[in-house]
XYZ file of C-alpha atoms in Angstrom:
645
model
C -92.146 -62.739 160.488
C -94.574 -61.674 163.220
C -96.313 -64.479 165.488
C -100.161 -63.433 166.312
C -101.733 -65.154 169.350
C -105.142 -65.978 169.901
C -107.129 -64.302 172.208
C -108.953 -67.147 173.325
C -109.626 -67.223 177.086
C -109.082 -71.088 178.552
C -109.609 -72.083 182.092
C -107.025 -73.532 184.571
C -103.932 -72.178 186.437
C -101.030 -72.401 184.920
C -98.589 -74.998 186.296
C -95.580 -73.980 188.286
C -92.287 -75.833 187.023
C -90.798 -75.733 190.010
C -87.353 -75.384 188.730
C -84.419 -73.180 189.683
C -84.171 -70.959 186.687
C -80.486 -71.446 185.817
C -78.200 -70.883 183.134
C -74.455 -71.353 181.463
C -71.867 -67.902 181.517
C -68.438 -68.251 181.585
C -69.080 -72.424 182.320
C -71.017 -72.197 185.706
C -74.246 -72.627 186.199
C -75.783 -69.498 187.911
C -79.352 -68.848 189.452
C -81.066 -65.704 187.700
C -84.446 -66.026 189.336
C -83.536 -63.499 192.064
C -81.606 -60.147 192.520
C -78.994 -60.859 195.204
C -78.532 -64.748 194.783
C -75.628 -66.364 196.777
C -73.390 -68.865 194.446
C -75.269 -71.575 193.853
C -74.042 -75.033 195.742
C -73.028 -77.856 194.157
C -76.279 -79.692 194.688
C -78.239 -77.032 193.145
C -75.686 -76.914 189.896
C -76.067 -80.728 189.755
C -79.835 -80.764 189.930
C -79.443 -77.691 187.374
C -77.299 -79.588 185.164
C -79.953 -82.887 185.580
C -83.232 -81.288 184.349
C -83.703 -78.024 181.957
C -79.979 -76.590 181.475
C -80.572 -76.930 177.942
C -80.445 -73.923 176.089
C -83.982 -73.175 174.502
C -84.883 -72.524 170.952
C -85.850 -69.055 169.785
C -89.108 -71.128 168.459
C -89.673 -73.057 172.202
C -89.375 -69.642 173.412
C -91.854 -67.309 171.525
C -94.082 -70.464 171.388
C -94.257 -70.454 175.310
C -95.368 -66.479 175.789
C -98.117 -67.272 172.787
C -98.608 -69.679 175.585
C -99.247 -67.860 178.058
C -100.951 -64.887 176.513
C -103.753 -67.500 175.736
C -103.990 -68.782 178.862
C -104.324 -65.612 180.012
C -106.500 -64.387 177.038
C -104.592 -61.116 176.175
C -103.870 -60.559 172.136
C -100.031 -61.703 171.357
C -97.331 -60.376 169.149
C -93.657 -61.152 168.490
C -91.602 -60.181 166.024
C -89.286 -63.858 165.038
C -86.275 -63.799 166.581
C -82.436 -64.248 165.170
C -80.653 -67.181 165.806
C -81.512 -70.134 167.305
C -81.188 -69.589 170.550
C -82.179 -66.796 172.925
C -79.708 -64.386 174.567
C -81.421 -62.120 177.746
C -80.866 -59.036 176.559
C -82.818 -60.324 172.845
C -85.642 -61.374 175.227
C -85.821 -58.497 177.686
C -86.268 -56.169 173.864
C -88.513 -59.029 172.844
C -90.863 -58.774 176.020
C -89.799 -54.982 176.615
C -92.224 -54.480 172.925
C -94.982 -57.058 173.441
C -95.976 -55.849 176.946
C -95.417 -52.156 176.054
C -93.117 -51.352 179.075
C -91.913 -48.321 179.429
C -88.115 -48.136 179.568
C -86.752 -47.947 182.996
C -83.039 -47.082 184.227
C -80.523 -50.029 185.732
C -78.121 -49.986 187.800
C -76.254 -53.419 186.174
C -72.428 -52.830 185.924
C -72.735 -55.108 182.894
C -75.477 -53.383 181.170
C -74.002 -50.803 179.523
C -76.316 -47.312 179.471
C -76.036 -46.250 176.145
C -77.269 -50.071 174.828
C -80.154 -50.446 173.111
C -81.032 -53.015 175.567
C -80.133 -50.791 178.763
C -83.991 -49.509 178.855
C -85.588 -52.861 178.695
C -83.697 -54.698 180.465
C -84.766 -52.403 183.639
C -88.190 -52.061 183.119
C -88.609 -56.151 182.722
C -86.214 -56.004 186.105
C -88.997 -53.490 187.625
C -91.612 -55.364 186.431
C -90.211 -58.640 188.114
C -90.658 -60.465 185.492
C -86.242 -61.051 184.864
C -84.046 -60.305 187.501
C -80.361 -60.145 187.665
C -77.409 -63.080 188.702
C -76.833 -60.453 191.441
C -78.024 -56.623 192.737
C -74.989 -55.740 189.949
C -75.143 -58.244 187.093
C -77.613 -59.004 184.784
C -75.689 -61.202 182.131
C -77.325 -60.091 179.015
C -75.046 -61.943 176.436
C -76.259 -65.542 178.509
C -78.452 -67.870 176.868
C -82.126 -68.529 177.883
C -82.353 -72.097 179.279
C -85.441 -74.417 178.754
C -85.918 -73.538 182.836
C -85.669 -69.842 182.526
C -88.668 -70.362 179.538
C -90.303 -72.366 181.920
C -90.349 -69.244 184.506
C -90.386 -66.664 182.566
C -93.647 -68.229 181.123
C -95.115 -68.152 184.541
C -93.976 -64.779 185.605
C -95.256 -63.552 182.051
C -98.602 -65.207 182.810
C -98.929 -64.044 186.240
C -97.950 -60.711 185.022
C -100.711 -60.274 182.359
C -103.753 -61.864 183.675
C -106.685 -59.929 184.159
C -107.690 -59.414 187.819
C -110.702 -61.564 188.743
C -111.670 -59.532 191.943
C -113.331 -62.879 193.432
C -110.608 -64.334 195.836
C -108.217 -61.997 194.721
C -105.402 -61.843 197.774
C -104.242 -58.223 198.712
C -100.998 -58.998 197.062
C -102.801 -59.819 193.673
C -104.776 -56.466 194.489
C -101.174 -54.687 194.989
C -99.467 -56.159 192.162
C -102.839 -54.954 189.957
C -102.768 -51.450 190.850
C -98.746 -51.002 190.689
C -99.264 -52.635 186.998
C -101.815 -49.872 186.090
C -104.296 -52.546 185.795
C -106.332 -51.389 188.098
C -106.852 -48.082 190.370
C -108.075 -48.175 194.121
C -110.943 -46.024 192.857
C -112.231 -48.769 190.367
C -111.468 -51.228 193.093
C -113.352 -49.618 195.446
C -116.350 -49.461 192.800
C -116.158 -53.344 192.037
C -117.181 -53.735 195.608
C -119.322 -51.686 196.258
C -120.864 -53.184 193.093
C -120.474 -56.463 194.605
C -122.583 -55.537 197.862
C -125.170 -53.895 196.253
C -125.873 -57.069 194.314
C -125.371 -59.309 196.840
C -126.082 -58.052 200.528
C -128.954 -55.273 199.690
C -130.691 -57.802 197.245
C -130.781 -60.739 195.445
C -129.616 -63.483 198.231
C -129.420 -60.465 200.490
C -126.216 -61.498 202.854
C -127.155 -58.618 204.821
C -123.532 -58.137 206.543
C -123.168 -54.539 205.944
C -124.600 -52.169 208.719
C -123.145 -48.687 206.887
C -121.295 -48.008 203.791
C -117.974 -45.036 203.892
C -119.723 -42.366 201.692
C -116.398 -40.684 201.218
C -114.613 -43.998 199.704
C -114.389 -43.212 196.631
C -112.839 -40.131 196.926
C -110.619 -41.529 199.561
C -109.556 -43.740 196.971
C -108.881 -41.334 194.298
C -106.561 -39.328 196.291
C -104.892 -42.418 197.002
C -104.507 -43.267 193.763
C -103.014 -39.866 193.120
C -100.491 -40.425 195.804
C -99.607 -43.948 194.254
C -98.619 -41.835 191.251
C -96.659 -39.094 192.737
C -95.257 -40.878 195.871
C -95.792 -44.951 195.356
C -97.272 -46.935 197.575
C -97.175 -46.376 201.243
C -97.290 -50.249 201.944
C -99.087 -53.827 200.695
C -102.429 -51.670 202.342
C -102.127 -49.023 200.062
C -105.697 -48.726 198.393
C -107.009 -51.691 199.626
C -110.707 -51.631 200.888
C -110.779 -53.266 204.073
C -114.456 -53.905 206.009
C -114.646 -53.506 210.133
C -116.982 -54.856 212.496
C -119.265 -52.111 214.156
C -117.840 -51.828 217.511
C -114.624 -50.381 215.902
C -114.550 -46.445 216.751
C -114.562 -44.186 212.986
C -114.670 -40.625 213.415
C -116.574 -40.462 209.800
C -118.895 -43.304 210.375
C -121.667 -44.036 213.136
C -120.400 -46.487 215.804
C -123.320 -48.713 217.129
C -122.228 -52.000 217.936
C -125.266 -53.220 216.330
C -127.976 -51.406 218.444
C -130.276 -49.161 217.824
C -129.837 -46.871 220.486
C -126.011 -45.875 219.024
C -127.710 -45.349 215.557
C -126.474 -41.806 215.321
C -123.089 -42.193 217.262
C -120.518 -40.715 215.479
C -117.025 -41.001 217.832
C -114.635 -37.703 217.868
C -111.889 -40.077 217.163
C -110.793 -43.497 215.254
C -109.882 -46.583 217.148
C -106.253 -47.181 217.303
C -105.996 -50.040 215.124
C -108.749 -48.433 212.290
C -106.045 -45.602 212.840
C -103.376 -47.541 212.125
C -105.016 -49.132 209.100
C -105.727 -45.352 207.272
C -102.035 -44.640 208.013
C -101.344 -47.959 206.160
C -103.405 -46.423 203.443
C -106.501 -48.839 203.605
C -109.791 -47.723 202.918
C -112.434 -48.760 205.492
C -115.365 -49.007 203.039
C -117.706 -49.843 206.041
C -118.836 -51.305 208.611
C -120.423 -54.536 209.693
C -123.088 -56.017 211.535
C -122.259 -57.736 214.459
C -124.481 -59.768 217.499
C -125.561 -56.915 219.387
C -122.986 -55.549 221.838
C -121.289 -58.792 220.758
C -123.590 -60.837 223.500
C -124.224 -63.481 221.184
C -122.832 -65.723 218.389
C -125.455 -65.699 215.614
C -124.989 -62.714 214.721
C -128.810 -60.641 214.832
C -128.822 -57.100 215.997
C -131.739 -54.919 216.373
C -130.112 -51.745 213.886
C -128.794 -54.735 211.441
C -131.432 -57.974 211.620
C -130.322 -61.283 211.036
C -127.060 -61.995 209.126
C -127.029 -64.562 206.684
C -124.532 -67.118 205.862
C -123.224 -67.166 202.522
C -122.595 -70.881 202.202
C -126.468 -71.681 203.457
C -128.499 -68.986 203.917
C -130.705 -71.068 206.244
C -127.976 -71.160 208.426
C -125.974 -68.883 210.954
C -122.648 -67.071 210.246
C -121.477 -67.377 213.541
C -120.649 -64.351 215.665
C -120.119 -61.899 217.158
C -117.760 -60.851 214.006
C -120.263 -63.024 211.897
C -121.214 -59.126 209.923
C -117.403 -59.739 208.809
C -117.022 -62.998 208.488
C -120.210 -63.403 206.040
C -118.870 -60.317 203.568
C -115.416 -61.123 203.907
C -116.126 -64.931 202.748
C -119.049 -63.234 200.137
C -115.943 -61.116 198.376
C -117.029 -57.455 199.521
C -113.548 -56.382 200.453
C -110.343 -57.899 200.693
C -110.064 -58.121 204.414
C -111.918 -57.238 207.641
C -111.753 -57.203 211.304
C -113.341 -58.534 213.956
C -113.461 -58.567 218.007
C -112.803 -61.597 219.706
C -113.958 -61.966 223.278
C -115.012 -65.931 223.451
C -114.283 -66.764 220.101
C -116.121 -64.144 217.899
C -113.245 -63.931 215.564
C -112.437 -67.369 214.929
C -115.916 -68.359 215.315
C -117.615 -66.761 212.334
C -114.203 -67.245 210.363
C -114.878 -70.675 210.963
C -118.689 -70.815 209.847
C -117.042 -68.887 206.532
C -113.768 -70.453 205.296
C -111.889 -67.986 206.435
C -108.739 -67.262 208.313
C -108.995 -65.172 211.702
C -106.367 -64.553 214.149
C -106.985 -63.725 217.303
C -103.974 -61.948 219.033
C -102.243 -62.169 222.115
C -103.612 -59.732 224.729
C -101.444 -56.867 224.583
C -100.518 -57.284 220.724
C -103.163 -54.535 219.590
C -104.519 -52.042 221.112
C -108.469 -52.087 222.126
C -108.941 -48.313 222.550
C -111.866 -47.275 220.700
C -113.518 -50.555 220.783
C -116.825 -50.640 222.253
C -115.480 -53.145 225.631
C -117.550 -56.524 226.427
C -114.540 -57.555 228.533
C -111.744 -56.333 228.607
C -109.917 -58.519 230.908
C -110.145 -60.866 227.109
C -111.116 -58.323 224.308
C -109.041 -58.154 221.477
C -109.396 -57.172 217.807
C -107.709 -59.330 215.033
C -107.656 -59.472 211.071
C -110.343 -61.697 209.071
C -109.573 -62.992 206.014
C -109.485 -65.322 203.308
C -105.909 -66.054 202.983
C -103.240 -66.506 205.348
C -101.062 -63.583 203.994
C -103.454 -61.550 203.379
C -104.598 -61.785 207.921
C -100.625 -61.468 208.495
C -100.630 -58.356 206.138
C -103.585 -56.858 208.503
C -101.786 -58.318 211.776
C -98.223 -55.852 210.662
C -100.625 -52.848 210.233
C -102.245 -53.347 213.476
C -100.240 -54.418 215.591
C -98.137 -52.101 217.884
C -97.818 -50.123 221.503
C -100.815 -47.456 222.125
C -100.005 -45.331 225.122
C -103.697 -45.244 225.894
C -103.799 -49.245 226.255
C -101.630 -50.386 229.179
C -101.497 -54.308 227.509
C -99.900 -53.304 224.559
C -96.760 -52.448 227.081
C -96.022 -56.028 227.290
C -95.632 -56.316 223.581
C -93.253 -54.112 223.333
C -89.389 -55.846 221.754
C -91.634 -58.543 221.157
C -92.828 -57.809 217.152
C -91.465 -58.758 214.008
C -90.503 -56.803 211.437
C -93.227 -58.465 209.332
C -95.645 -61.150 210.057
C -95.120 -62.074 206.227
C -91.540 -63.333 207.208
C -93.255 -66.519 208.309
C -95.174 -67.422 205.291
C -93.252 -70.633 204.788
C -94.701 -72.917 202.844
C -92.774 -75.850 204.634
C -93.261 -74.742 208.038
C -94.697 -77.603 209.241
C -91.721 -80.273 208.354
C -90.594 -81.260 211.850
C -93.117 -79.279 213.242
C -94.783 -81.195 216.452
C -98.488 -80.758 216.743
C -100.624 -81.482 220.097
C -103.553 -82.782 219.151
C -106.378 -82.200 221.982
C -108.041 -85.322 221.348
C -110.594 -84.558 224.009
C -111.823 -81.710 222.279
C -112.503 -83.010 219.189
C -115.795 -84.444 220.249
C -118.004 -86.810 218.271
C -120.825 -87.882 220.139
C -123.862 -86.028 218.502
C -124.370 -86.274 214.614
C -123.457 -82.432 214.648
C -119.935 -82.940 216.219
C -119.826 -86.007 214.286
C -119.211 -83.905 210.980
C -116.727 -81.718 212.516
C -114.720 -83.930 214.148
C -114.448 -86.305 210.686
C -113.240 -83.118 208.983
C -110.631 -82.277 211.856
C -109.352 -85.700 212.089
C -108.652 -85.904 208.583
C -106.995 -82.053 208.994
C -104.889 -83.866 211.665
C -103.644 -86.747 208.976
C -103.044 -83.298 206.513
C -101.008 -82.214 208.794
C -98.861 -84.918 209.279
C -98.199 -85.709 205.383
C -97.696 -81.977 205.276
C -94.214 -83.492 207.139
C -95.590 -82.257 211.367
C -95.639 -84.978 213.568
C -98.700 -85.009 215.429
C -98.846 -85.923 219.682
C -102.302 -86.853 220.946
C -102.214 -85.068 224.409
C -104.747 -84.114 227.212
C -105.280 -80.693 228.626
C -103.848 -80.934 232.369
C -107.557 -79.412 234.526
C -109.582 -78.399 231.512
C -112.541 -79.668 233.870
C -112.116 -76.924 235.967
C -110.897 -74.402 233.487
C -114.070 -74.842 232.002
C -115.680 -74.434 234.777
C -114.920 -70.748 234.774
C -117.120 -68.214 232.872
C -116.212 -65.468 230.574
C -116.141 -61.745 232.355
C -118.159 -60.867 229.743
C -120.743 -61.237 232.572
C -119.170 -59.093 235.112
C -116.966 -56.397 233.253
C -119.822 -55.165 230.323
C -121.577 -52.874 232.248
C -118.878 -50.498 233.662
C -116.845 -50.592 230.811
C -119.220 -49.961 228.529
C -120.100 -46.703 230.898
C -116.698 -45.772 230.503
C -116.887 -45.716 226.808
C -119.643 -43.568 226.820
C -118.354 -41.440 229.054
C -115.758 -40.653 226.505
C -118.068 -39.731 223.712
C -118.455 -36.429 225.810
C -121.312 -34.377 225.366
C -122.140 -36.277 222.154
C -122.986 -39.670 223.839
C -126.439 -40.536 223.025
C -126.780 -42.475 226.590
C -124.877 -42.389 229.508
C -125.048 -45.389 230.626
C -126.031 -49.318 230.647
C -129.047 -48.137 232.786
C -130.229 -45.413 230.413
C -129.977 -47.552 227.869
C -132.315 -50.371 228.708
C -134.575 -47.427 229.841
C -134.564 -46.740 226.236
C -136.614 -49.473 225.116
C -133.958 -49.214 222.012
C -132.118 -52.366 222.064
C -132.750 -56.089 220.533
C -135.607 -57.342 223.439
C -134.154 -60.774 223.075
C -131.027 -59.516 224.854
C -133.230 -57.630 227.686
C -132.716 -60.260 230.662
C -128.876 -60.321 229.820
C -128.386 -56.600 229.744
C -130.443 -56.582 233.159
C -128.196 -59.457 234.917
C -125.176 -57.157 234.003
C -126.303 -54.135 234.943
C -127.669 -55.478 238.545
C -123.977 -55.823 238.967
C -122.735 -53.227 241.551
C -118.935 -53.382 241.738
C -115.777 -54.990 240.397
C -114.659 -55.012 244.030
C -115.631 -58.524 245.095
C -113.453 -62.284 246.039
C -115.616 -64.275 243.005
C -114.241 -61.521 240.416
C -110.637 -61.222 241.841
C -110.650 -65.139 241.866
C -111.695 -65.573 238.456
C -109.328 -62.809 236.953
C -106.326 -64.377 239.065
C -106.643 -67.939 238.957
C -108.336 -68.864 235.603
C -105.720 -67.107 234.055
C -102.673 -68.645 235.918
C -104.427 -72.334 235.361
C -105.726 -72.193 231.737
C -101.490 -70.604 231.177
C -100.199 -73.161 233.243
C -102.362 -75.688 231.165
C -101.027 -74.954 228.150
C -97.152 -74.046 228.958
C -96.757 -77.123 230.782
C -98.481 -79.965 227.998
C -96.545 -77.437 225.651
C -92.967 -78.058 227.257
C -93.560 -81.546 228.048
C -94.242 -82.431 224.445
C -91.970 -79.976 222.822
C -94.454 -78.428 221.184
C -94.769 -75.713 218.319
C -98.951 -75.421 218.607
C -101.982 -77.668 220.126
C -104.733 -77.938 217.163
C -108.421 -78.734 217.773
C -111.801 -77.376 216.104
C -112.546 -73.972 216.227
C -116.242 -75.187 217.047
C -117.239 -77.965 217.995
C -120.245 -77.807 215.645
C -120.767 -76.179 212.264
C -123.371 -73.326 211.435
C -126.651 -73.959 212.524
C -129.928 -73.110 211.210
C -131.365 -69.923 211.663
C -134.167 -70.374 214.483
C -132.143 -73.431 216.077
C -129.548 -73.438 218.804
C -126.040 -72.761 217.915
C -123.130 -74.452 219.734
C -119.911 -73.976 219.185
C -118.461 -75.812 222.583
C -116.046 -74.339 224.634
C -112.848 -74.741 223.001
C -112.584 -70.861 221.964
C -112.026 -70.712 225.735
C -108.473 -71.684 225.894
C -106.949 -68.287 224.192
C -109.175 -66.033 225.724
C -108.477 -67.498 229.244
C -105.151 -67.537 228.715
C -104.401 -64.383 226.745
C -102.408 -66.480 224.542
C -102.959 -66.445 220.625
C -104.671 -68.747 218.022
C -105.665 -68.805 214.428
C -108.222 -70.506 212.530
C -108.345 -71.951 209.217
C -110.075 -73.560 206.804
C -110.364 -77.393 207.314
C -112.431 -78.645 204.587
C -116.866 -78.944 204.743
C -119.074 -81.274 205.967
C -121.456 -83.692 203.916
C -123.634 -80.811 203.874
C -121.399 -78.616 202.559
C -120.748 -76.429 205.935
C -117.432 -75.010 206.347
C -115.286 -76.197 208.982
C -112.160 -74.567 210.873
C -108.896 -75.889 212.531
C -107.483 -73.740 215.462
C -103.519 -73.306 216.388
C -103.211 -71.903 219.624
C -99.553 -70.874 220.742
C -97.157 -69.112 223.240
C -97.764 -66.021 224.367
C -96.413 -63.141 221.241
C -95.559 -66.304 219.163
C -97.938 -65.368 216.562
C -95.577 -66.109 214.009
C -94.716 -69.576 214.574
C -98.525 -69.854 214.120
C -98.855 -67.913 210.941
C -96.419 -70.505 209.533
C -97.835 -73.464 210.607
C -101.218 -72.306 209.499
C -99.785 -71.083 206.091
C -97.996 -74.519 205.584
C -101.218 -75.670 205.899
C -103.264 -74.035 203.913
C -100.850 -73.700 201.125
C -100.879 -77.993 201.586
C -104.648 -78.567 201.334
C -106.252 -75.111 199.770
C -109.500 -75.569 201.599
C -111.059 -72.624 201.408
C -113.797 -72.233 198.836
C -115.621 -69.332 197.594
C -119.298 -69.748 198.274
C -121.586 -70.509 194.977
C -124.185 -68.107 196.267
C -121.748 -65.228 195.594
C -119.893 -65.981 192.135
């Protein structure tokens, strides 16, 4: 007898059992989920021997793929089964003919080569859909428990799905392509698709300053590399969006003006570098505020960015070019430049997660400067794995960027080791109570969405310590360098362009007349600046920096701290034509050079998104990445915007 599913699609996610997939050989109770399982201890065989150690029916078990083929809305076949129950090896064959896996070689000393069930039993192991007891032994004469159903229904659901692209995580992305569900080059086309629906027309986003002409034929030779090679990394084929201020040698670099319109640098930045080498795609480039001056995000090549959650209203900025396609779906991660808080800023104003780095983590060569003395570049994105996945391919020593000395012995092997979904039990949590202001209607909605964050984070199993800044009067008192450093480091960078440089200089550009006019007076305050030589500067550099760290080390030891939170902004998005305000607690990383990540904290009454920032230690970026992924993976904020679908 042959069981036919239905093909009927039917919403809802599948629900996770949660249960240690167990099951009875030789009288023990062994884990199977895994390859390389320890013995199991005796409170996981007694909680194994409480719930699901049952052995399942033949029946329970065809009946729960025809399950999850319908759920998934793929066709379903399965030839009935003999006996009552189900050995592994029956339902590797089983699976092996319904999926149409190709047989695959093992390397289980129990699996005997010249079985029948040698070939399916590896290709459901490659497949990771059944692994063995162990990295040697499979146990295919053991019986199928009701748990091991259970996860092999999820694994079999997860398995054949069909990719939505909307949200889909660069793992989902991965998983698609190494499936042969999906190619980079068709990938590449869904979003380009995507933009040309959504940012040149219909609610016209406008986030996109240039498109990669050569994508798709990046992506087919990547493809062709998957097939002869495999996959370089979790990168591999992934389209990836970066703000304009990032250097491509096949792209114009114009940080938004009009005046760089035909810029084309000889050379990639070192972290776009590092992201081809990866095997991402960089399938363009974004708008950004204008030499990153600003954080609404207008430019005079690029106009006024929209925000996909109200179009009325700002993205935030400067990275607000990424931060509005990122959130819209038109890659599956970006970058931005953080100087105040232009990362976090816009990944605030767009549900997103954005890490800015500690100075020194990632190189800034080839990044059109604002300040250097606080530039950094950081990931953008809509999931905490997916920003820790951009973080490992970024992050790293460049001989042409002094800072990144410092990080040196001081880098995980992967920022994915901390995605721990309990990180925060027994985490402690300073809240900054002062900077959660409520005063005005506008800070009003923020700070009701970061307060409840705050009781999120505590049922999330953190304990959370109200504390107070020590002399965040007079940090704030300082201002950024943007004011001081832009106009000889931006002469240095186009010095470097060579011959090619369209303008020489701050000066020659303003002569121009090609520039946003809005931005005039600013550009002319910086460039009246003569020298870097001068007390007020060498104050500021010294002794903001040793305060704002002293600050924060100090409230930090005292309080045995993991991470201080507080709002990313201190209001959501305005509307376009209004004032933005973000406050000033974006200061505190920049000031310090130490990092902090945003992420989504829920919306306000009018449906504005709203971020919560961890700031940390110096290189401690992964002690943030788990607290921030604990919380995510707690609350699952972050919503696609409607405007988008």
């Amino acid at each position: 007898m042959t069981y036919h599913g239905s093909v009927l699609k039917k919403s809802g996610a599948l629900l996770l059992t949660g249960a240690v997939m167990v099951t009875t050989w030789g009288g023990a109770s062994v884990p199977l989920a895994s390859a390389g399982a320890a013995t199991p201890s005796s409170k996981t065989t007694v909680a194994a021997t409480a719930v699901g150690k049952a052995p399942a029916t033949s029946a329970a078990f065809i009946e729960a793929m025809e399950e999850a083929a319908t759920l998934a809305g793929v066709p379903f076949s399965m030839d009935e089964l003999s006996g009552k129950t189900v050995q592994r090896k029956d339902a590797a064959l089983a699976l092996q003919t319904w999926l149409k896996l190709e047989s695959t070689t093992e390397s289980f000393k129990d699996v005997p080569d010249q079985s029948s069930y040698a070939g399916a039993i590896g290709a459901l192991n490659a497949a990771g859909l059944m692994k063995g007891y162990t990295d040697s032994l499979f146990l295919p004469n053991a019986v199928l428990t009701e748990n091991d159903v259970a996860i092999l229904k999820d694994r079999i659901y997860n398995y054949i799905k069909p990719l939505v692209l909307e949200e889909a995580t660069i793992t989902e992305l991965q998983a698609a392509m190494t499936q042969g569900k999906l190619t980079s080059k068709e990938l590449v086309q869904m979003y380009l698709d995507r933009i040309e629906k959504y940012d040149d027309q219909g609610v016209s986003i406008n986030s996109i300053l240039t498109l990669n002409p050569e994508a798709l034929e990046l992506a087919q030779a990547l493809d062709e590399e998957r097939a002869a090679k495999g996959a370089r990394g979790p990168l591999h084929g992934i389209p990836v969006l970066v703000k304009d201020n990032f250097d491509t040698n096949d792209m114009p670099t114009t940080a938004g003006c009009i005046c760089l319109k035909d810029s084309v640098p000889a050379q990639d930045a070192e972290q776009v570098k590092k992201l081809k080498e990866a095997g991402a795609i960089i399938l363009g480039k974004t708008n950004l505020h204008e030499f990153a001056f600003g954080i609404t995000t207008s430019s005079s090549l690029g106009g006024q960015t929209l925000n996909p959650y109200a179009l009325d209203h700002y993205p935030g900025g400067s990275s607000g070019g990424t931060g509005a396609a990122i959130a819209s779906n038109f890659a599956a991660a970006g970058m931005g430049t953080d100087t105040g808080g232009s990362i976090r800023i816009p990944s605030s104003f767009n549900s997103l997660v954005g890490i800015r780095p500690t100075i020194g983590l990632s190189s800034r060569e080839g990044i059109i400067p604002l300040a250097l003395t606080q530039d950094v570049g950081g990931p953008m994105a809509r999931t905490v794995s997916d920003a820790a996945i951009m973080l490992d391919a970024t992050a790293g020593y460049d001989k042409d960027d002094v800072a990144t000395a410092y990080a040196v012995g001081k880098i995980p092997s992967s920022y994915t080791d901390f995605l721990d979904v309990n990180g925060l039990k027994g985490a402690r949590i300073g809240v900054a109570t002062e900077l959660i202001p409520s005063t005005k209607a506008e800070e009003k909605a923020v700070a009701d969405v970061i307060n409840n964050a705050v009781e999120e984070l505590k049922s999330l199993g953190a304990t959370a310590v109200p504390i107070s800044i020590p002399n965040l009067d007079e940090i704030n008192k300082y201002p950024s360098l943007s004011g001081y450093e832009f106009k000889f480091q931006l002469n240095d960078y186009l010095e470097s362009l060579g011959e090619d440089a369209p303008y020489h200089s701050l000066s020659d550009i303003i002569a121009s007349g090609e520039f946003d006019k809005t931005q005039e007076q600013s550009m002319k305050a910086r460039d009246a600046r003569e020298t870097l030589e001068t007390t007020e500067y060498k104050d500021i550099v010294l002794k903001r920096t040793q305060i704002t760290r002293e600050a924060i080390l100090k409230v930090m030891a005292e309080n045995n701290l993991d991470a201080i939170v507080y709002p990313t902004s201190t209001q959501a998005a305005a509307v376009i034509g209004e004032g933005q305000n973000s406050g000033g607690n974006n200061r505190l990383s920049p000031f310090s050079g130490f990092p902090a990540i945003t992420v989504p904290a829920g919306f306000t009454t009018e449906g504005l998104p709203v971020g919560i920032e961890f700031l940390g230690r110096a290189f401690d970026e992964g002690t943030l990445i788990k607290l921030a992924y604990s919380y995510e993976q707690g609350t699952h904020h972050r919503q696609a915007p409607k405007l988008t679908p």
